[in-house]
Short mmCIF file of N, CA and C in Angstrom, two decimals:
data_model
loop_
_atom_site.label_atom_id
_atom_site.label_comp_id
_atom_site.label_asym_id
_atom_site.label_seq_id
_atom_site.Cartn_x
_atom_site.Cartn_y
_atom_site.Cartn_z
N MET I 1 0.50 115.93 152.92
CA MET I 1 0.47 114.58 152.37
C MET I 1 -0.85 113.95 152.78
N ASP I 2 -1.57 113.42 151.81
CA ASP I 2 -2.87 112.81 152.09
C ASP I 2 -2.90 111.32 151.77
N LYS I 3 -1.79 110.79 151.26
CA LYS I 3 -1.72 109.35 151.00
C LYS I 3 -0.27 108.89 151.08
N VAL I 4 -0.11 107.59 151.29
CA VAL I 4 1.22 106.97 151.33
C VAL I 4 1.21 105.75 150.43
N TYR I 5 2.41 105.29 150.11
CA TYR I 5 2.57 104.13 149.23
C TYR I 5 3.30 103.04 150.00
N LEU I 6 2.63 101.91 150.15
CA LEU I 6 3.16 100.77 150.87
C LEU I 6 3.84 99.84 149.86
N LEU I 7 5.09 99.49 150.12
CA LEU I 7 5.83 98.56 149.27
C LEU I 7 6.01 97.26 150.03
N GLU I 8 5.54 96.18 149.43
CA GLU I 8 5.67 94.85 150.01
C GLU I 8 6.27 93.92 148.97
N HIS I 9 6.83 92.82 149.44
CA HIS I 9 7.33 91.78 148.54
C HIS I 9 6.66 90.48 148.93
N LEU I 10 6.08 89.83 147.95
CA LEU I 10 5.39 88.55 148.15
C LEU I 10 6.20 87.43 147.53
N HIS I 11 6.41 86.37 148.29
CA HIS I 11 7.04 85.17 147.77
C HIS I 11 6.10 84.00 148.04
N ILE I 12 5.57 83.42 146.97
CA ILE I 12 4.70 82.25 147.09
C ILE I 12 5.61 81.03 147.29
N ILE I 13 5.48 80.38 148.43
CA ILE I 13 6.30 79.22 148.74
C ILE I 13 5.63 77.94 148.26
N SER I 14 4.34 77.83 148.51
CA SER I 14 3.54 76.70 148.05
C SER I 14 2.10 77.17 147.96
N GLU I 15 1.20 76.28 147.60
CA GLU I 15 -0.20 76.66 147.42
C GLU I 15 -0.80 77.31 148.66
N ASN I 16 -0.42 76.85 149.83
CA ASN I 16 -0.99 77.38 151.08
C ASN I 16 0.03 78.09 151.95
N ASN I 17 1.15 78.49 151.38
CA ASN I 17 2.20 79.10 152.18
C ASN I 17 2.85 80.24 151.40
N GLU I 18 2.81 81.42 151.97
CA GLU I 18 3.44 82.57 151.34
C GLU I 18 4.16 83.40 152.38
N CYS I 19 5.12 84.18 151.93
CA CYS I 19 5.88 85.07 152.80
C CYS I 19 5.72 86.49 152.27
N VAL I 20 5.13 87.36 153.09
CA VAL I 20 4.96 88.76 152.72
C VAL I 20 5.89 89.60 153.59
N LYS I 21 6.71 90.40 152.94
CA LYS I 21 7.64 91.28 153.65
C LYS I 21 7.25 92.73 153.39
N THR I 22 7.03 93.49 154.44
CA THR I 22 6.80 94.93 154.29
C THR I 22 8.17 95.57 154.12
N ILE I 23 8.37 96.22 152.98
CA ILE I 23 9.65 96.84 152.66
C ILE I 23 9.71 98.26 153.21
N GLY I 24 8.65 99.04 152.99
CA GLY I 24 8.65 100.41 153.47
C GLY I 24 7.38 101.15 153.09
N ILE I 25 7.26 102.34 153.63
CA ILE I 25 6.12 103.22 153.36
C ILE I 25 6.71 104.52 152.84
N TYR I 26 6.20 104.99 151.70
CA TYR I 26 6.80 106.11 151.00
C TYR I 26 5.78 107.20 150.70
N ALA I 27 6.28 108.42 150.53
CA ALA I 27 5.42 109.57 150.27
C ALA I 27 4.95 109.63 148.82
N SER I 28 5.63 108.91 147.92
CA SER I 28 5.22 108.92 146.51
C SER I 28 5.44 107.54 145.90
N GLU I 29 4.74 107.29 144.81
CA GLU I 29 4.92 106.04 144.08
C GLU I 29 6.33 105.97 143.51
N GLN I 30 6.87 107.10 143.09
CA GLN I 30 8.22 107.14 142.53
C GLN I 30 9.26 106.71 143.57
N GLU I 31 9.06 107.10 144.84
CA GLU I 31 9.98 106.68 145.90
C GLU I 31 9.90 105.17 146.11
N ALA I 32 8.71 104.61 146.03
CA ALA I 32 8.54 103.15 146.19
C ALA I 32 9.21 102.42 145.03
N ILE I 33 9.05 102.94 143.82
CA ILE I 33 9.69 102.32 142.65
C ILE I 33 11.21 102.41 142.77
N ALA I 34 11.72 103.54 143.28
CA ALA I 34 13.16 103.68 143.49
C ALA I 34 13.67 102.66 144.50
N ALA I 35 12.89 102.37 145.53
CA ALA I 35 13.27 101.35 146.52
C ALA I 35 13.38 99.98 145.86
N VAL I 36 12.45 99.67 144.96
CA VAL I 36 12.53 98.41 144.23
C VAL I 36 13.84 98.36 143.45
N GLY I 37 14.20 99.47 142.82
CA GLY I 37 15.45 99.53 142.08
C GLY I 37 16.66 99.23 142.95
N ARG I 38 16.63 99.66 144.20
CA ARG I 38 17.74 99.40 145.12
C ARG I 38 17.77 97.96 145.61
N LEU I 39 16.61 97.31 145.66
CA LEU I 39 16.52 95.97 146.25
C LEU I 39 16.49 94.83 145.25
N LYS I 40 16.08 95.08 144.02
CA LYS I 40 15.76 93.99 143.09
C LYS I 40 16.95 93.11 142.71
N GLU I 41 18.17 93.52 143.00
CA GLU I 41 19.33 92.68 142.72
C GLU I 41 19.85 91.97 143.97
N GLN I 42 19.19 92.17 145.10
CA GLN I 42 19.62 91.55 146.35
C GLN I 42 19.13 90.10 146.41
N PRO I 43 19.83 89.25 147.18
CA PRO I 43 19.42 87.84 147.30
C PRO I 43 17.94 87.72 147.68
N GLY I 44 17.29 86.78 147.05
CA GLY I 44 15.86 86.54 147.29
C GLY I 44 15.00 87.42 146.41
N PHE I 45 15.19 88.73 146.52
CA PHE I 45 14.40 89.65 145.71
C PHE I 45 14.70 89.48 144.22
N ARG I 46 15.96 89.19 143.89
CA ARG I 46 16.33 89.09 142.47
C ARG I 46 15.63 87.93 141.78
N ASP I 47 15.16 86.95 142.55
CA ASP I 47 14.44 85.82 141.96
C ASP I 47 13.00 86.19 141.59
N PHE I 48 12.48 87.25 142.19
CA PHE I 48 11.09 87.68 141.96
C PHE I 48 11.06 89.21 141.90
N PRO I 49 11.63 89.82 140.83
CA PRO I 49 11.81 91.26 140.78
C PRO I 49 10.65 92.07 140.20
N ASN I 50 9.61 91.42 139.71
CA ASN I 50 8.52 92.15 139.05
C ASN I 50 7.79 93.08 140.01
N ILE I 51 7.32 94.21 139.47
CA ILE I 51 6.49 95.14 140.23
C ILE I 51 5.05 94.93 139.83
N ASN I 52 4.17 94.73 140.81
CA ASN I 52 2.75 94.49 140.57
C ASN I 52 2.54 93.47 139.45
N PRO I 53 2.97 92.22 139.67
CA PRO I 53 2.82 91.19 138.64
C PRO I 53 1.38 91.12 138.12
N ALA I 54 1.23 90.61 136.90
CA ALA I 54 -0.08 90.57 136.23
C ALA I 54 -1.14 89.86 137.06
N ALA I 55 -0.79 88.75 137.67
CA ALA I 55 -1.73 88.01 138.51
C ALA I 55 -1.45 88.36 139.97
N CYS I 56 -2.50 88.59 140.75
CA CYS I 56 -2.31 89.01 142.15
C CYS I 56 -1.76 87.90 143.03
N ASP I 57 -1.61 86.71 142.49
CA ASP I 57 -1.05 85.62 143.29
C ASP I 57 0.36 85.24 142.81
N GLU I 58 1.03 86.17 142.15
CA GLU I 58 2.39 85.94 141.70
C GLU I 58 3.39 86.56 142.66
N SER I 59 4.55 85.95 142.77
CA SER I 59 5.61 86.51 143.60
C SER I 59 6.15 87.79 142.96
N GLY I 60 6.54 88.75 143.79
CA GLY I 60 7.12 89.99 143.31
C GLY I 60 6.84 91.13 144.26
N PHE I 61 7.17 92.34 143.82
CA PHE I 61 6.95 93.56 144.59
C PHE I 61 5.54 94.09 144.32
N TYR I 62 4.90 94.58 145.36
CA TYR I 62 3.56 95.17 145.23
C TYR I 62 3.57 96.55 145.86
N ILE I 63 3.07 97.53 145.10
CA ILE I 63 2.95 98.90 145.59
C ILE I 63 1.47 99.21 145.71
N SER I 64 1.05 99.61 146.90
CA SER I 64 -0.36 99.94 147.16
C SER I 64 -0.45 101.36 147.70
N CYS I 65 -1.44 102.10 147.23
CA CYS I 65 -1.67 103.47 147.69
C CYS I 65 -2.74 103.45 148.78
N TYR I 66 -2.45 104.10 149.90
CA TYR I 66 -3.39 104.17 151.01
C TYR I 66 -3.64 105.62 151.41
N PRO I 67 -4.90 106.06 151.36
CA PRO I 67 -5.23 107.39 151.89
C PRO I 67 -5.02 107.40 153.40
N LEU I 68 -4.51 108.50 153.93
CA LEU I 68 -4.32 108.62 155.38
C LEU I 68 -5.65 108.93 156.06
N GLY I 69 -5.78 108.50 157.31
CA GLY I 69 -6.96 108.80 158.10
C GLY I 69 -8.16 107.94 157.79
N LYS I 70 -7.95 106.81 157.11
CA LYS I 70 -9.06 105.93 156.74
C LYS I 70 -8.88 104.59 157.46
N ASP I 71 -9.98 104.06 158.00
CA ASP I 71 -9.94 102.74 158.64
C ASP I 71 -10.04 101.66 157.57
N TYR I 72 -9.30 100.58 157.79
CA TYR I 72 -9.40 99.40 156.93
C TYR I 72 -9.84 98.25 157.82
N TRP I 73 -10.43 97.24 157.23
CA TRP I 73 -10.96 96.10 157.97
C TRP I 73 -12.04 96.54 158.96
N ALA I 74 -12.78 97.58 158.62
CA ALA I 74 -13.79 98.14 159.53
C ALA I 74 -14.92 97.17 159.84
N GLU I 75 -15.13 96.19 159.00
CA GLU I 75 -16.18 95.19 159.22
C GLU I 75 -15.65 93.97 159.97
N GLY I 76 -14.38 93.99 160.37
CA GLY I 76 -13.80 92.84 161.06
C GLY I 76 -13.30 91.81 160.07
N PHE I 77 -13.13 90.58 160.54
CA PHE I 77 -12.67 89.50 159.66
C PHE I 77 -13.16 88.17 160.21
N VAL I 78 -13.09 87.15 159.37
CA VAL I 78 -13.47 85.80 159.79
C VAL I 78 -12.25 84.90 159.68
N ILE I 79 -12.23 83.86 160.47
CA ILE I 79 -11.15 82.88 160.44
C ILE I 79 -11.63 81.68 159.65
N ILE I 80 -10.84 81.28 158.67
CA ILE I 80 -11.17 80.13 157.84
C ILE I 80 -10.21 79.01 158.20
N ASP I 81 -10.74 77.89 158.63
CA ASP I 81 -9.90 76.74 158.95
C ASP I 81 -9.38 76.14 157.65
N THR I 82 -8.10 75.80 157.63
CA THR I 82 -7.52 75.19 156.43
C THR I 82 -7.24 73.74 156.65
#
């Protein structure tokens, strides 16, 4: 296995407030999609059941592919005061 699929659920609460839930990490995209099928009728999730909504700031499920053995955020990060 050289990559994994991260399944998260995003709920936009307000303009500056969101809730991101990590659902699971899967060996294939099909496994991640199957997990959505198991969860999309559960409370909370059923209100935002879309997979990879058209706009990246929409509530719903997001599936991301990550190669194994790669660093992310290698350049660090900055803090933005709100």
